[in-house]
Amino acid sequence: SPIEGLKLTGSLGAYIDNTRYNVLGNKYYGQSASYGGTAQQEHIRTSAFNQQYLATYKKSFGMNNFDVLLGYESYDYRYEYSYATGQNLYKDYDFTVNNTIDNKRGGGARDEYSTRGIISRINYDFDEKYFASASFRRDASSRFHKDNRWGNFWSVGASWVMNKEEFMSDLTWINLLKVKASYGVQGNDNILNDYAYVDQYSLSNDNDNQSLVLGYKANKDLTWESSHNFNIGIDFELFDRRLNGTVEYFNRQTEDMLYYKPIPSSMGYSRVPMNMGSVRNNGLEIDMNGIII
């Protein structure tokens, strides 16, 4: 807290998992005996690193109260996998692939995913009776092409604590009566491929020549799915807070949905990722809690 009202916060988080997996198939009996025994070695390494830096500033001018937030966050994920297998064991109890003499083979893969985010928010209230808030954030995902990587998302909201008004002062059995409303846009990058904007090929052997086979058809125009949410409702507490609850109406419109569109297999691939279609959900939620005794 370098000055009054200003608070700076930084946080770092790391996750690392190393797994080694070894399998030895018995050479004398069981399903591996016909191969003279089998050996398999696998190594999986998963790591993730998260950073978040926030600055909050609170200030009051009479009955006017402000709370401002600015921040930056990032997330980096990496997955690495390698394996080797072989058949026909030399030693009975050695699980290493070098202990085999037939059908030695192996492989490996690597996957990476990253996000970046810039965050801002302002909250305001007057006499703890009238409340308003607004937020804006700009996010980037490595799952999209660099021309479509960034998305803008925002929200606004307001609420009114009615029971603090003078015209309700005689209604002492009402402890809280708050009317609230909000509208916001959130983003989603959840598609089942971390490189969905670039064509992906598998390498194969064609008469001892290198051959590329299309394994994933990409779409470089792919971008964020967006969800538009509208909420309006009432919070209440009655009879010395013995009865409380919320009544809320919501309307959610999801647009530019991330979807795999089926394609005739004669094209050489069966599907392609796209932003297409929309879904709308709306409804009424009622939550009530009571202390009977």
Coordinates of C-alpha atoms in Angstrom, one line a residue:
S1 CA 0.0 0.0 0.0
P2 CA 2.3 2.8 -1.2
I3 CA -0.3 5.6 -0.6
E4 CA -3.6 5.7 1.3
G5 CA -6.4 3.9 -0.5
L6 CA -4.1 2.2 -3.1
K7 CA -3.2 -1.5 -2.8
L8 CA -0.9 -3.4 -5.1
T9 CA -1.1 -7.2 -5.2
G10 CA 0.9 -9.8 -7.1
S11 CA 0.4 -13.5 -7.1
L12 CA 2.2 -16.4 -8.8
G13 CA 1.0 -20.0 -9.1
A14 CA 2.8 -23.0 -10.5
Y15 CA 1.7 -26.6 -11.2
I16 CA 4.1 -29.4 -12.2
D17 CA 3.3 -33.0 -12.5
N18 CA 5.8 -35.7 -13.6
T19 CA 4.6 -39.2 -14.1
R20 CA 6.6 -42.2 -15.2
Y21 CA 4.7 -45.3 -16.1
N22 CA 6.3 -48.7 -16.6
V23 CA 4.6 -52.0 -17.7
L24 CA 6.2 -55.4 -17.8
G25 CA 4.3 -58.2 -19.6
N26 CA 5.2 -61.7 -18.4
K27 CA 7.1 -63.8 -20.9
Y28 CA 6.0 -67.2 -19.6
Y29 CA 2.2 -66.9 -19.3
G30 CA -0.7 -64.5 -19.9
Q31 CA -1.4 -62.3 -22.9
S32 CA 2.2 -61.3 -23.4
A33 CA 3.7 -64.8 -23.5
S34 CA 3.1 -65.2 -27.2
Y35 CA 5.4 -62.3 -27.8
G36 CA 8.1 -63.5 -25.4
G37 CA 7.1 -60.8 -22.9
T38 CA 6.6 -57.1 -23.4
A39 CA 8.0 -53.8 -22.0
Q40 CA 6.6 -50.4 -22.1
Q41 CA 7.9 -47.0 -20.7
E42 CA 5.9 -43.8 -20.6
H43 CA 6.8 -40.3 -19.4
I44 CA 4.2 -37.5 -19.0
R45 CA 5.1 -34.0 -17.9
T46 CA 2.4 -31.4 -17.3
S47 CA 3.2 -27.9 -16.2
A48 CA 1.2 -24.6 -15.8
F49 CA 2.2 -21.2 -14.6
N50 CA -0.2 -18.4 -13.7
Q51 CA 0.5 -14.7 -12.9
Q52 CA -1.8 -12.0 -11.7
Y53 CA -1.1 -8.4 -10.8
L54 CA -3.8 -6.1 -9.4
A55 CA -4.0 -2.5 -8.3
T56 CA -7.1 -1.4 -6.3
Y57 CA -7.9 2.2 -5.3
K58 CA -10.6 3.2 -2.9
K59 CA -11.7 6.7 -2.2
S60 CA -14.7 8.5 -0.6
F61 CA -16.0 12.0 -1.1
G62 CA -18.7 12.6 1.5
M63 CA -21.3 10.0 0.8
N64 CA -19.8 9.0 -2.6
N65 CA -17.6 5.9 -2.5
F66 CA -15.4 4.7 -5.3
D67 CA -13.5 1.4 -5.8
V68 CA -11.3 1.1 -8.9
L69 CA -9.5 -2.0 -10.1
L70 CA -6.8 -2.5 -12.8
G71 CA -5.0 -5.7 -13.5
Y72 CA -3.1 -8.1 -15.7
E73 CA -3.1 -11.9 -15.7
S74 CA -1.5 -14.6 -17.8
Y75 CA -1.7 -18.4 -18.0
D76 CA 0.7 -20.8 -19.7
Y77 CA 0.2 -24.5 -20.0
R78 CA 2.5 -27.2 -21.5
Y79 CA 2.0 -31.0 -21.9
E80 CA 4.7 -33.4 -23.0
Y81 CA 4.4 -37.1 -23.6
S82 CA 6.8 -39.8 -24.8
Y83 CA 6.6 -43.6 -24.9
A84 CA 8.5 -46.6 -26.1
T85 CA 7.5 -50.3 -26.3
G86 CA 9.2 -53.5 -27.3
Q87 CA 8.6 -57.3 -27.4
N88 CA 10.6 -60.5 -26.6
L89 CA 12.4 -59.9 -23.2
Y90 CA 15.9 -60.9 -22.5
K91 CA 15.7 -60.6 -18.7
D92 CA 12.5 -61.6 -16.9
Y93 CA 12.1 -58.6 -14.6
D94 CA 13.6 -55.7 -16.6
F95 CA 10.9 -53.3 -17.8
T96 CA 13.2 -51.1 -19.9
V97 CA 12.7 -51.3 -23.7
N98 CA 16.4 -51.9 -24.2
N99 CA 15.7 -55.3 -22.6
T100 CA 13.6 -56.3 -25.7
I101 CA 14.7 -57.3 -29.2
D102 CA 11.6 -57.2 -31.4
N103 CA 9.1 -54.5 -32.6
K104 CA 10.8 -51.6 -30.8
R105 CA 8.8 -48.5 -31.4
G106 CA 8.1 -45.2 -29.7
G107 CA 6.6 -41.8 -30.1
G108 CA 5.9 -38.5 -28.4
A109 CA 3.8 -35.3 -28.5
R110 CA 3.8 -31.8 -27.1
D111 CA 0.9 -29.4 -26.5
E112 CA 0.9 -25.7 -25.4
Y113 CA -1.8 -23.2 -24.5
S114 CA -1.6 -19.6 -23.3
T115 CA -4.0 -16.8 -22.3
R116 CA -3.4 -13.1 -21.5
G117 CA -5.9 -10.7 -19.9
I118 CA -6.2 -7.0 -19.1
I119 CA -8.8 -6.3 -16.4
S120 CA -10.6 -3.1 -15.3
R121 CA -13.5 -2.5 -13.0
I122 CA -15.1 0.5 -11.2
N123 CA -17.7 0.3 -8.3
Y124 CA -19.6 3.3 -7.0
D125 CA -22.2 3.7 -4.3
F126 CA -23.9 6.7 -2.8
D127 CA -24.6 6.5 0.9
E128 CA -24.6 2.7 0.6
K129 CA -28.0 3.0 -1.0
Y130 CA -27.5 3.4 -4.7
F131 CA -24.9 1.1 -6.3
A132 CA -23.4 1.0 -9.8
S133 CA -20.6 -1.0 -11.4
A134 CA -18.9 -1.4 -14.7
S135 CA -16.1 -3.7 -15.9
F136 CA -14.1 -4.2 -19.1
R137 CA -11.5 -6.8 -19.9
R138 CA -9.5 -7.7 -23.0
D139 CA -8.4 -11.3 -23.4
A140 CA -6.2 -13.2 -25.8
S141 CA -6.1 -17.0 -26.4
S142 CA -3.4 -18.9 -28.3
R143 CA -6.1 -21.2 -29.7
F144 CA -7.0 -18.5 -32.3
H145 CA -5.1 -17.0 -35.2
K146 CA -3.1 -13.9 -34.3
D147 CA -5.6 -11.7 -36.3
N148 CA -8.5 -13.0 -34.1
R149 CA -6.8 -13.7 -30.9
W150 CA -8.1 -10.8 -28.8
G151 CA -11.6 -10.3 -27.6
N152 CA -13.3 -7.5 -25.6
F153 CA -15.8 -8.3 -22.8
W154 CA -17.7 -6.0 -20.5
S155 CA -20.5 -5.6 -18.0
V156 CA -22.6 -3.0 -16.3
G157 CA -24.8 -3.3 -13.2
A158 CA -26.8 -1.3 -10.7
S159 CA -28.8 -1.9 -7.6
W160 CA -31.0 0.1 -5.2
V161 CA -31.5 -0.7 -1.5
M162 CA -35.1 0.4 -1.2
N163 CA -35.6 -0.3 2.5
K164 CA -33.1 2.6 3.3
E165 CA -35.5 5.1 1.8
E166 CA -37.5 7.3 4.2
F167 CA -40.8 6.3 2.7
M168 CA -40.1 2.7 3.9
S169 CA -38.9 3.6 7.4
D170 CA -42.2 2.5 9.0
L171 CA -41.9 -1.0 7.6
T172 CA -39.6 -2.3 10.3
W173 CA -40.3 -6.0 9.4
I174 CA -38.3 -5.5 6.2
N175 CA -34.6 -5.8 6.9
L176 CA -33.5 -5.7 3.3
L177 CA -35.2 -5.0 0.0
K178 CA -32.8 -4.6 -2.9
V179 CA -33.6 -4.3 -6.6
K180 CA -30.7 -5.2 -9.0
A181 CA -30.1 -5.5 -12.7
S182 CA -27.0 -6.3 -14.8
Y183 CA -25.9 -6.9 -18.4
G184 CA -22.6 -8.3 -19.5
V185 CA -20.7 -10.2 -22.2
Q186 CA -18.3 -13.1 -21.4
G187 CA -16.0 -15.0 -23.7
N188 CA -15.3 -18.7 -24.3
D189 CA -12.4 -20.3 -26.1
N190 CA -13.1 -23.9 -25.2
I191 CA -12.6 -25.8 -28.4
L192 CA -11.1 -29.3 -28.4
N193 CA -7.8 -28.4 -30.1
D194 CA -5.1 -26.0 -28.9
Y195 CA -4.1 -25.1 -32.5
A196 CA -7.5 -24.9 -34.1
Y197 CA -6.4 -22.1 -36.5
V198 CA -3.7 -24.2 -38.4
D199 CA -4.0 -27.4 -40.4
Q200 CA -2.4 -30.4 -38.7
Y201 CA -0.7 -33.4 -40.3
S202 CA 0.6 -36.7 -39.3
L203 CA 3.9 -38.1 -40.6
S204 CA 3.8 -41.5 -42.2
N205 CA 6.0 -43.8 -44.2
D206 CA 5.2 -44.3 -47.9
N207 CA 7.6 -46.7 -49.4
D208 CA 10.4 -45.4 -47.2
N209 CA 9.5 -41.8 -48.2
Q210 CA 8.1 -39.2 -45.8
S211 CA 4.4 -38.7 -46.3
L212 CA 2.1 -36.1 -44.7
V213 CA -1.6 -37.0 -44.0
L214 CA -4.1 -34.3 -43.1
G215 CA -5.3 -35.1 -39.6
Y216 CA -7.1 -31.9 -38.6
K217 CA -8.7 -29.2 -40.8
A218 CA -8.3 -25.8 -39.3
N219 CA -10.1 -22.5 -39.6
K220 CA -7.9 -19.3 -39.2
D221 CA -11.1 -17.1 -38.9
L222 CA -12.1 -18.9 -35.7
T223 CA -12.5 -16.5 -32.8
W224 CA -14.1 -16.1 -29.3
E225 CA -17.6 -17.4 -28.6
S226 CA -19.6 -14.7 -26.7
S227 CA -22.3 -15.0 -24.1
H228 CA -24.6 -12.0 -23.5
N229 CA -26.3 -12.1 -20.1
F230 CA -29.1 -10.0 -18.7
N231 CA -30.3 -10.4 -15.1
I232 CA -32.9 -8.5 -13.0
G233 CA -34.1 -9.4 -9.6
I234 CA -34.9 -8.7 -6.0
D235 CA -33.0 -9.7 -2.8
F236 CA -35.0 -9.6 0.5
E237 CA -34.7 -10.2 4.2
L238 CA -37.8 -10.2 6.4
F239 CA -38.9 -10.6 10.0
D240 CA -35.5 -10.0 11.7
R241 CA -33.9 -11.9 8.8
R242 CA -35.8 -15.1 9.6
L243 CA -37.0 -15.2 6.0
N244 CA -34.6 -14.3 3.1
G245 CA -34.2 -15.1 -0.5
T246 CA -33.8 -13.9 -4.1
V247 CA -36.2 -13.7 -7.1
E248 CA -34.3 -13.3 -10.4
Y249 CA -35.1 -13.4 -14.1
F250 CA -32.2 -14.2 -16.5
N251 CA -31.8 -14.1 -20.3
R252 CA -28.6 -15.5 -21.8
Q253 CA -27.9 -15.3 -25.5
T254 CA -24.8 -17.2 -26.8
E255 CA -23.5 -16.2 -30.2
D256 CA -20.7 -17.2 -32.5
M257 CA -20.7 -20.6 -30.9
L258 CA -17.6 -22.8 -31.2
Y259 CA -18.8 -25.8 -33.1
Y260 CA -17.4 -28.6 -35.3
K261 CA -19.4 -28.5 -38.6
P262 CA -19.7 -32.0 -40.2
I263 CA -18.1 -32.1 -43.7
P264 CA -18.5 -34.9 -46.3
S265 CA -15.6 -37.3 -45.8
S266 CA -14.9 -37.1 -49.6
M267 CA -13.2 -33.8 -48.8
G268 CA -10.5 -35.7 -46.9
Y269 CA -11.7 -34.7 -43.5
S270 CA -15.0 -35.1 -41.6
R271 CA -15.4 -31.8 -39.7
V272 CA -14.1 -28.2 -39.5
P273 CA -14.2 -25.8 -36.5
M274 CA -16.4 -22.8 -37.0
N275 CA -18.2 -19.9 -35.2
M276 CA -21.8 -20.6 -36.1
G277 CA -25.2 -20.6 -34.5
S278 CA -26.6 -19.2 -31.3
V279 CA -28.5 -20.4 -28.3
R280 CA -30.9 -18.5 -26.0
N281 CA -31.7 -19.5 -22.4
N282 CA -34.1 -17.6 -20.2
G283 CA -35.9 -18.4 -17.0
L284 CA -36.9 -17.4 -13.5
E285 CA -34.9 -18.5 -10.4
I286 CA -36.4 -18.3 -6.9
D287 CA -34.3 -19.1 -3.8
M288 CA -35.9 -18.8 -0.3
N289 CA -34.5 -19.7 3.1
G290 CA -36.4 -19.6 6.4
I291 CA -35.5 -20.1 10.1
I292 CA -38.7 -21.6 11.5
I293 CA -37.5 -22.3 15.1

